[in-house]
Short mmCIF file of C-alpha atoms in Angstrom, two decimals:
data_model
loop_
_atom_site.label_atom_id
_atom_site.label_comp_id
_atom_site.label_asym_id
_atom_site.label_seq_id
_atom_site.Cartn_x
_atom_site.Cartn_y
_atom_site.Cartn_z
CA GLU A 153 0.00 0.00 0.00
CA THR A 154 2.89 2.36 0.79
CA VAL A 155 4.48 1.73 -2.59
CA SER A 156 1.19 2.27 -4.42
CA THR A 157 0.53 5.50 -2.48
CA GLN A 158 3.98 6.84 -3.32
CA SER A 159 3.58 5.96 -6.99
CA THR A 160 0.15 7.58 -7.12
CA GLY A 161 1.46 10.72 -5.44
CA GLY A 162 4.43 10.87 -7.80
CA TYR A 163 2.17 10.46 -10.81
CA ALA A 164 -0.12 13.29 -9.60
CA HIS A 165 2.87 15.55 -8.96
CA HIS A 166 4.24 14.72 -12.40
CA MET A 167 0.93 15.54 -14.07
CA LYS A 168 0.71 18.79 -12.12
CA LEU A 169 4.14 19.80 -13.40
CA LEU A 170 3.12 18.92 -16.95
CA ARG A 171 -0.02 21.04 -16.66
CA ARG A 172 2.00 23.98 -15.32
CA CYS A 173 4.56 23.64 -18.11
CA HIS A 174 1.78 23.54 -20.69
CA ALA A 175 0.11 26.60 -19.14
CA ARG A 176 3.45 28.40 -19.15
CA GLU A 177 3.93 27.65 -22.84
CA LEU A 178 0.51 29.15 -23.55
CA GLY A 179 1.23 32.18 -21.35
CA GLN A 180 -1.51 31.27 -18.88
CA ASP A 181 0.64 30.72 -15.80
CA ARG A 182 0.11 33.56 -13.31
CA ALA A 183 3.58 33.39 -11.82
CA HIS A 184 5.12 33.42 -15.29
CA ARG A 185 3.01 36.41 -16.34
CA ARG A 186 3.92 38.24 -13.13
CA LEU A 187 7.61 37.55 -13.68
CA ARG A 188 7.30 38.66 -17.29
CA ARG A 189 5.73 41.96 -16.22
CA LEU A 190 8.49 42.54 -13.66
CA VAL A 191 11.21 41.85 -16.24
CA CYS A 192 9.61 44.20 -18.77
CA LYS A 193 9.24 46.90 -16.13
CA HIS A 194 12.87 46.50 -15.07
CA GLN A 195 14.12 46.74 -18.65
CA SER A 196 11.95 49.77 -19.39
CA SER A 197 13.16 51.64 -16.29
CA SER A 198 16.88 50.76 -16.62
CA LEU A 199 17.81 52.33 -19.93
CA THR A 200 21.29 53.51 -20.86
CA MET A 201 22.56 55.51 -23.80
CA ALA A 202 23.30 53.28 -26.78
CA ASP A 203 26.61 53.30 -28.59
CA CYS A 204 24.98 53.71 -32.01
CA LEU A 205 25.42 57.21 -33.40
CA ILE A 206 22.62 58.93 -35.29
CA GLN A 207 23.91 61.68 -37.56
CA SER A 208 21.18 64.27 -37.27
CA PRO A 209 20.74 66.52 -40.34
CA HIS A 210 18.73 69.05 -38.34
CA GLY A 211 20.21 72.49 -37.81
CA GLN A 212 17.51 73.47 -35.32
CA PRO A 213 15.69 71.68 -32.46
CA VAL A 214 14.23 68.23 -33.14
CA ARG A 215 10.50 68.70 -32.49
CA ALA A 216 8.99 65.35 -33.49
CA LEU A 217 10.02 61.68 -33.49
CA ASP A 218 8.30 58.39 -34.30
CA VAL A 219 9.39 54.74 -34.60
CA ASP A 220 7.39 52.35 -36.74
CA SER A 221 5.24 49.97 -34.73
CA SER A 222 5.59 46.99 -37.08
CA GLU A 223 9.36 46.37 -36.82
CA GLY A 224 10.62 49.02 -34.43
CA ARG A 225 13.49 49.64 -36.81
CA TYR A 226 12.83 52.81 -38.80
CA LEU A 227 12.84 56.23 -37.16
CA LEU A 228 11.26 59.45 -38.41
CA SER A 229 12.33 62.90 -37.23
CA GLY A 230 11.07 66.42 -37.87
CA GLY A 231 12.91 69.61 -37.01
CA ALA A 232 12.25 73.28 -36.53
CA ASP A 233 14.29 73.89 -39.70
CA SER A 234 11.46 72.21 -41.72
CA THR A 235 13.61 69.11 -42.33
CA VAL A 236 12.19 65.57 -42.28
CA ALA A 237 14.55 62.59 -42.11
CA ALA A 238 14.37 58.81 -41.71
CA TYR A 239 16.93 56.45 -40.17
CA ASP A 240 17.57 52.74 -39.88
CA LEU A 241 18.27 52.01 -36.22
CA TYR A 242 19.71 48.59 -37.10
CA PRO A 243 21.62 49.04 -40.38
CA THR A 244 23.32 46.08 -42.01
CA GLY A 245 25.95 45.62 -44.67
CA ASP A 246 27.84 48.69 -45.82
CA ARG A 247 25.64 51.02 -43.76
CA ALA A 248 26.34 49.27 -40.45
CA GLY A 249 27.55 51.67 -37.78
CA LEU A 250 27.30 54.80 -39.93
CA GLY A 251 24.08 56.27 -38.51
CA GLU A 252 23.40 58.28 -41.67
CA PRO A 253 19.79 59.13 -42.59
CA LEU A 254 18.13 57.02 -45.25
CA PHE A 255 16.66 60.18 -46.80
CA THR A 256 16.23 63.85 -45.99
CA LEU A 257 13.45 66.17 -47.10
CA ASN A 258 13.70 69.94 -46.85
CA LYS A 259 11.97 73.03 -48.19
CA GLN A 260 14.75 73.76 -50.69
CA SER A 261 14.08 70.72 -52.87
CA ASP A 262 13.47 71.55 -56.54
CA ALA A 263 11.85 68.22 -57.45
CA PRO A 264 8.06 68.34 -57.70
CA GLY A 265 6.30 66.81 -54.72
CA GLN A 266 9.50 66.47 -52.66
CA CYS A 267 9.43 69.87 -50.96
CA SER A 268 8.99 69.62 -47.22
CA HIS A 269 7.10 72.12 -45.09
CA GLY A 270 7.75 75.83 -45.42
CA PHE A 271 8.17 76.29 -41.67
CA SER A 272 8.79 74.19 -38.58
CA VAL A 273 7.71 70.52 -38.65
CA THR A 274 5.66 69.86 -35.52
CA ALA A 275 4.53 66.23 -36.03
CA VAL A 276 5.66 63.08 -37.84
CA GLN A 277 4.09 59.63 -37.75
CA TRP A 278 4.35 56.33 -39.60
CA TYR A 279 1.35 54.59 -41.13
CA ALA A 280 0.33 51.81 -38.72
CA VAL A 281 0.02 49.13 -41.41
CA ASP A 282 3.51 49.43 -42.95
CA THR A 283 6.35 51.88 -43.47
CA GLY A 284 5.43 52.66 -47.07
CA VAL A 285 3.51 55.78 -45.99
CA PHE A 286 4.12 58.43 -43.35
CA PHE A 287 2.46 61.69 -42.29
CA THR A 288 3.81 65.12 -41.34
CA GLY A 289 2.35 68.37 -40.05
CA GLY A 290 3.87 71.82 -39.79
CA MET A 291 3.50 75.48 -39.01
CA ASP A 292 2.82 76.24 -42.68
CA HIS A 293 -0.82 75.09 -42.17
CA LYS A 294 -0.08 71.85 -44.05
CA VAL A 295 -0.69 68.18 -43.32
CA LYS A 296 1.10 65.97 -45.84
CA VAL A 297 0.94 62.28 -46.71
CA TRP A 298 4.19 60.87 -48.17
CA ASP A 299 5.15 57.83 -50.23
CA THR A 300 8.30 56.47 -48.58
CA ASN A 301 9.62 54.68 -51.65
CA ALA A 302 9.11 57.49 -54.18
CA LEU A 303 9.58 60.32 -51.63
CA VAL A 304 6.72 62.29 -53.11
CA THR A 305 3.60 63.83 -51.60
CA ILE A 306 0.48 61.68 -52.02
CA ALA A 307 -1.93 64.14 -50.41
CA ASP A 308 -1.58 67.72 -49.21
CA PHE A 309 -4.19 69.18 -46.83
CA ASP A 310 -4.40 72.92 -46.18
CA THR A 311 -5.90 73.28 -42.70
CA GLY A 312 -5.93 77.09 -42.71
CA SER A 313 -4.11 77.29 -39.38
CA LYS A 314 -0.87 76.18 -37.73
CA VAL A 315 -0.72 72.47 -36.97
CA HIS A 316 0.39 71.84 -33.36
CA ALA A 317 -0.37 68.12 -33.15
CA LEU A 318 -1.15 65.27 -35.52
CA ALA A 319 -2.46 61.78 -34.77
CA ALA A 320 -3.13 58.76 -36.97
CA PRO A 321 -4.76 55.52 -35.75
CA SER A 322 -2.19 53.29 -34.06
CA ASN A 323 -4.21 50.11 -34.52
CA PRO A 324 -3.40 48.45 -37.87
CA CYS A 325 -6.82 46.76 -37.82
CA CYS A 326 -8.65 50.09 -37.73
CA SER A 327 -11.41 50.42 -40.32
CA HIS A 328 -10.56 54.06 -41.07
CA SER A 329 -7.36 56.04 -41.59
CA LEU A 330 -8.50 59.50 -40.47
CA LEU A 331 -5.83 62.01 -39.50
CA ALA A 332 -6.65 64.26 -36.54
CA ALA A 333 -4.86 67.63 -36.56
CA GLY A 334 -4.80 69.96 -33.57
CA LEU A 335 -4.78 73.52 -34.89
CA ASP A 336 -3.92 76.98 -33.63
CA GLU A 337 -7.64 77.60 -33.26
CA PRO A 338 -10.33 75.90 -31.13
CA THR A 339 -10.97 73.12 -33.65
CA VAL A 340 -9.72 69.64 -34.51
CA ARG A 341 -9.59 68.93 -38.23
CA LEU A 342 -10.18 65.40 -39.55
CA ALA A 343 -8.59 64.52 -42.90
CA ASP A 344 -9.03 61.33 -44.93
CA PRO A 345 -5.90 60.30 -46.90
CA ARG A 346 -7.97 57.91 -49.02
CA SER A 347 -10.28 60.56 -50.43
CA LYS A 348 -7.65 63.32 -50.01
CA THR A 349 -10.17 65.68 -48.42
CA CYS A 350 -10.80 67.27 -45.03
CA VAL A 351 -13.99 65.54 -43.93
CA GLN A 352 -14.94 67.16 -40.62
CA LYS A 353 -14.29 69.83 -37.99
CA LEU A 354 -14.60 69.06 -34.28
CA ILE A 355 -15.71 72.24 -32.49
CA GLY A 356 -15.81 72.29 -28.70
CA HIS A 357 -12.63 73.86 -27.37
CA ARG A 358 -12.21 77.55 -26.61
CA THR A 359 -8.51 77.92 -27.38
CA ALA A 360 -5.85 76.36 -29.58
CA VAL A 361 -5.66 72.55 -29.58
CA ARG A 362 -2.22 71.37 -28.49
CA ALA A 363 -2.60 67.59 -28.24
CA VAL A 364 -4.64 64.86 -29.95
CA CYS A 365 -4.55 61.08 -29.55
CA TRP A 366 -6.55 58.13 -30.91
CA SER A 367 -7.65 55.32 -28.61
CA PRO A 368 -6.10 51.91 -29.41
CA ARG A 369 -9.18 50.18 -27.96
CA SER A 370 -12.04 52.04 -29.63
CA GLU A 371 -11.22 53.09 -33.18
CA PHE A 372 -13.74 55.96 -33.17
CA LEU A 373 -12.66 57.50 -29.84
CA LEU A 374 -10.42 60.58 -30.01
CA ALA A 375 -9.00 62.66 -27.16
CA SER A 376 -7.96 66.30 -27.56
CA GLY A 377 -6.47 68.89 -25.21
CA CYS A 378 -6.20 72.67 -25.58
CA SER A 379 -4.13 75.50 -24.15
CA GLU A 380 -6.94 76.39 -21.73
CA GLY A 381 -6.55 73.07 -19.91
CA THR A 382 -9.61 71.14 -21.10
CA VAL A 383 -9.50 67.55 -22.38
CA LEU A 384 -12.44 66.37 -24.50
CA PHE A 385 -13.44 62.96 -25.82
CA TRP A 386 -14.96 62.67 -29.29
CA ASP A 387 -16.83 59.97 -31.14
CA VAL A 388 -16.02 60.74 -34.76
CA ARG A 389 -19.29 59.15 -35.87
CA HIS A 390 -21.18 61.89 -33.96
CA THR A 391 -19.21 65.10 -34.37
CA GLN A 392 -21.82 67.65 -33.26
CA ALA A 393 -20.31 67.88 -29.77
CA PRO A 394 -17.85 65.98 -27.55
CA VAL A 395 -19.22 62.92 -25.81
CA SER A 396 -17.44 63.65 -22.53
CA HIS A 397 -14.75 65.72 -20.81
CA LEU A 398 -12.25 65.34 -17.97
CA ASP A 399 -12.40 67.22 -14.69
CA GLN A 400 -9.44 67.16 -12.31
CA PHE A 401 -11.82 67.21 -9.31
CA SER A 402 -14.03 64.33 -10.48
CA ALA A 403 -12.23 61.51 -8.70
CA GLU A 404 -15.24 59.66 -7.25
CA SER A 405 -18.11 60.09 -9.67
CA ALA A 406 -18.13 60.88 -13.37
CA ALA A 407 -20.55 63.26 -15.01
CA SER A 408 -20.96 60.94 -17.96
CA ARG A 409 -19.39 57.90 -19.53
CA VAL A 410 -17.71 57.89 -22.91
CA GLN A 411 -20.04 55.40 -24.56
CA GLU A 412 -23.26 57.10 -23.41
CA PHE A 413 -25.34 59.33 -25.66
CA PRO A 414 -26.60 61.96 -26.31
CA PRO A 415 -23.32 63.89 -26.32
CA GLU A 416 -22.61 66.86 -24.14
CA LYS A 417 -23.67 70.32 -25.11
CA PRO A 418 -20.90 72.73 -26.10
CA HIS A 419 -19.71 75.09 -23.39
CA ARG A 420 -21.31 78.49 -23.58
CA ARG A 421 -19.31 81.64 -23.33
CA GLY A 422 -19.13 83.02 -19.84
CA THR A 423 -19.49 79.62 -18.18
CA ARG A 424 -16.61 77.81 -16.52
CA ALA A 425 -15.47 74.71 -18.37
CA ALA A 426 -14.26 71.63 -16.49
CA LEU A 427 -10.46 71.69 -16.54
CA ALA A 428 -8.16 68.71 -16.59
CA HIS A 429 -5.16 70.98 -15.96
CA ASN A 430 -4.66 74.51 -14.72
CA GLY A 431 -2.55 75.27 -17.76
CA CYS A 432 -1.92 74.26 -21.33
CA VAL A 433 -2.35 70.55 -22.08
CA THR A 434 0.91 69.66 -23.81
CA SER A 435 0.60 65.90 -24.28
CA LEU A 436 -1.93 63.04 -24.24
CA LYS A 437 -1.16 59.33 -24.31
CA PHE A 438 -3.44 56.29 -24.12
CA SER A 439 -2.24 53.10 -22.47
CA SER A 440 -1.77 50.10 -24.75
CA ASP A 441 -5.07 48.58 -23.61
CA GLY A 442 -6.93 51.89 -24.04
CA LEU A 443 -8.41 51.78 -20.53
CA SER A 444 -6.45 54.73 -19.14
CA LEU A 445 -5.17 58.06 -20.42
CA VAL A 446 -2.15 60.04 -19.23
CA SER A 447 -2.11 63.81 -19.68
CA ALA A 448 0.63 66.37 -19.07
CA GLY A 449 0.10 70.10 -18.58
CA ALA A 450 1.99 73.33 -18.14
CA ASP A 451 0.81 73.40 -14.49
CA ASN A 452 3.65 70.95 -13.69
CA ARG A 453 1.18 68.10 -13.29
CA VAL A 454 0.85 64.68 -14.89
CA ARG A 455 -2.50 62.97 -14.36
CA ARG A 456 -3.80 59.49 -15.05
CA TRP A 457 -7.46 59.05 -16.00
CA ASP A 458 -9.94 56.22 -16.18
CA VAL A 459 -11.23 56.52 -19.74
CA TYR A 460 -14.60 54.84 -19.34
CA LYS A 461 -15.45 56.51 -16.02
CA CYS A 462 -13.84 59.86 -16.98
CA THR A 463 -12.38 60.17 -13.48
CA ASN A 464 -9.05 61.21 -12.07
CA MET A 465 -7.22 58.14 -10.73
CA LEU A 466 -5.31 60.36 -8.24
CA VAL A 467 -1.83 59.09 -9.07
CA ASN A 468 0.78 61.51 -7.75
CA TYR A 469 3.76 61.91 -10.10
CA ARG A 470 5.95 63.94 -7.79
CA GLY A 471 8.62 66.27 -9.16
CA THR A 472 7.31 66.77 -12.69
CA ILE A 473 8.28 70.11 -14.22
CA ASN A 474 6.79 71.39 -17.46
CA LYS A 475 7.24 74.98 -18.61
CA SER A 476 6.45 74.25 -22.24
CA ARG A 477 3.62 76.04 -24.01
CA SER A 478 3.77 73.83 -27.09
CA SER A 479 2.99 70.16 -27.60
CA TYR A 480 5.77 67.68 -26.98
CA GLY A 481 6.24 63.93 -26.76
CA MET A 482 5.42 61.76 -23.76
CA CYS A 483 5.81 57.99 -23.86
CA LEU A 484 4.55 54.87 -22.15
CA SER A 485 6.28 51.50 -22.19
CA ASN A 486 4.66 48.62 -24.01
CA ASP A 487 3.05 47.20 -20.86
CA GLY A 488 2.01 50.68 -19.70
CA GLN A 489 3.95 50.44 -16.44
CA VAL A 490 6.69 53.00 -17.10
CA LEU A 491 6.02 56.63 -18.03
CA TYR A 492 8.67 58.74 -19.76
CA HIS A 493 8.13 62.45 -19.10
CA LEU A 494 10.30 65.22 -20.55
CA CYS A 495 11.76 67.58 -17.96
CA GLY A 496 14.30 70.19 -19.07
CA ASP A 497 17.45 68.49 -20.32
CA GLY A 498 16.40 65.06 -19.04
CA VAL A 499 13.70 62.42 -19.22
CA GLN A 500 11.98 61.41 -16.00
CA MET A 501 10.88 57.79 -15.57
CA PHE A 502 7.88 57.01 -13.35
CA ASP A 503 5.97 53.93 -12.35
CA CYS A 504 2.75 54.71 -14.18
CA LEU A 505 0.57 52.81 -11.70
CA THR A 506 1.97 54.18 -8.42
CA GLY A 507 3.65 57.44 -9.49
CA MET A 508 7.00 56.50 -7.92
CA LYS A 509 10.01 57.94 -9.71
CA ALA A 510 12.21 55.21 -11.21
CA GLY A 511 15.06 57.40 -12.44
CA GLU A 512 16.10 60.07 -14.91
CA LEU A 513 17.93 59.96 -18.23
CA LYS A 514 20.38 62.73 -19.05
CA GLY A 515 22.50 63.01 -22.17
CA HIS A 516 21.43 66.08 -24.13
CA PHE A 517 23.19 69.44 -23.97
CA GLY A 518 19.85 71.27 -24.17
CA ASP A 519 16.19 70.77 -23.40
CA VAL A 520 14.57 67.56 -24.61
CA MET A 521 11.66 68.39 -26.92
CA SER A 522 10.53 65.04 -28.30
CA CYS A 523 10.65 61.34 -27.55
CA CYS A 524 9.18 58.07 -28.79
CA TYR A 525 9.20 54.51 -27.50
CA SER A 526 9.68 51.37 -29.58
CA ALA A 527 7.50 48.63 -28.09
CA THR A 528 9.06 46.04 -30.40
CA ARG A 529 12.64 46.54 -29.22
CA GLU A 530 11.96 48.25 -25.85
CA GLU A 531 14.01 51.32 -26.77
CA LEU A 532 13.56 55.04 -26.22
CA VAL A 533 14.60 57.73 -28.71
CA THR A 534 14.90 61.40 -27.70
CA GLY A 535 15.57 64.66 -29.56
CA GLY A 536 16.37 68.08 -28.16
CA THR A 537 17.31 71.67 -28.74
CA ASP A 538 20.94 70.59 -29.23
CA CYS A 539 19.81 69.16 -32.60
CA GLN A 540 20.91 65.68 -31.52
CA ILE A 541 19.00 62.37 -31.52
CA LEU A 542 19.91 59.84 -28.83
CA THR A 543 18.89 56.20 -28.45
CA TRP A 544 18.39 54.54 -25.05
CA ARG A 545 18.39 50.76 -24.66
CA PRO A 546 18.03 48.35 -21.70
CA ALA A 547 21.20 48.12 -19.63
CA ASP A 548 22.30 44.59 -20.50
CA PRO A 549 26.09 43.98 -20.32
CA GLY A 550 25.77 41.16 -22.86
CA ARG A 551 24.17 43.48 -25.38
CA SER A 552 26.18 45.77 -27.58
CA GLY A 553 23.63 48.56 -27.22
CA GLY A 554 24.37 49.34 -23.59
CA ARG A 555 27.46 51.21 -22.54
CA LYS A 556 29.56 49.49 -19.91
CA ARG A 557 32.28 51.53 -18.27
CA PRO A 558 35.51 49.65 -17.54
CA ARG A 559 36.35 49.26 -13.88
CA VAL A 560 39.96 50.42 -13.88
CA GLU A 561 40.32 50.03 -10.13
CA GLN A 562 40.22 46.22 -10.42
CA ASP A 563 43.18 44.09 -11.43
CA ALA A 564 42.11 41.93 -14.37
CA TRP A 565 45.45 40.05 -14.58
CA SER A 566 45.45 36.25 -14.50
CA GLU A 567 48.18 33.62 -14.54
CA SER A 568 47.08 32.44 -17.98
CA ASP A 569 48.35 35.69 -19.51
CA GLU A 570 51.95 34.58 -20.00
CA GLY A 571 54.50 36.99 -21.26
CA GLU A 572 52.55 40.06 -20.20
CA ASP A 573 53.04 42.55 -17.46
CA PRO A 574 51.21 41.27 -14.35
CA GLY A 575 50.30 44.82 -13.40
CA ALA A 576 48.71 45.60 -16.75
CA LEU A 577 44.95 46.25 -16.91
CA HIS A 578 42.79 44.56 -19.53
CA LEU A 579 40.00 46.94 -20.45
CA PRO A 580 36.91 45.40 -22.04
CA TYR A 581 37.01 47.35 -25.27
#
């Protein structure tokens, strides 16, 4: 009986291990998922400057950056000198290690359809489906759609006002490809690259729109923020008025939910609008699951919101400083646990769920004006007023991307090194 009991117990334990291994292969094991989240969070919050050099062609501050979401390999940049450039972050063959741009577009081009914007480029973004198309917006009132292979303009939209922000759907399965442009007037302009026309105006703000962002969860949900401090949600199928707004004091109960109709009435003049920030809203970013929204304002505050309850989640990001009056980049890691916030000449890293500061990245010789995060390769790219573009990668000593300083205070001599000076140091170059 003892032998049969032991064999039965061993068989049950063996089957339990097999079930756990099978669940781990399918990604259903809780401990494995928890460990995976911790590893991703650690990598996202322990970035170091990469050794790869990007030769920036910009003669003025780098105002916009974007990495393609399909491969995480190709980088777009836009500068205040109206220059647009693209780079291969992982070049091979003869281009390995050079860091030269794949192409450069400027306003001095004589070829038809290859002239960039007449003034500063404020936004660049890849097409979510592939890298054959990208979008740009600038201070010359233009929103342009480009063919990457031919380097010509496919569509050119005249918005009639300066373009401060531009957003294209980030979900490749989205049924539409509408471009949302935040203008230097209280409107958001929607443009359709397929029909090459401006299809709609979203009227609800009182001042210039500084930030726009599409939801990755609901393809028709758009968030916009203006210089007054209001953040509005729009359903682009019902554009008469915003469906909801955010109020910094609405932490317990929401005035309305995003999916409920009829939409809100526009704010009348002379009445106080609900404010998400006590200053200009400079950046908006949805989490990867679309359930939360992070906003940054010129009141030195970063707030996290529940999208479907329209409530402030009361996460305290202590020490954030933002004196900008123009839109700028703000990034979230792929799992939404690490927030990258621009602060002067550095990038602050916060735990997005708790608000605890995880560190700060410094490498620019001027203020950082733009950043973007590659979810595919877990890398951060930043651009600043020093006209430089820097790449930050997880600090892994076994990876060539991370810089590892030699420890010269340690003696690396061994007895196997015959014929050499025992006091010599062997630096890991």
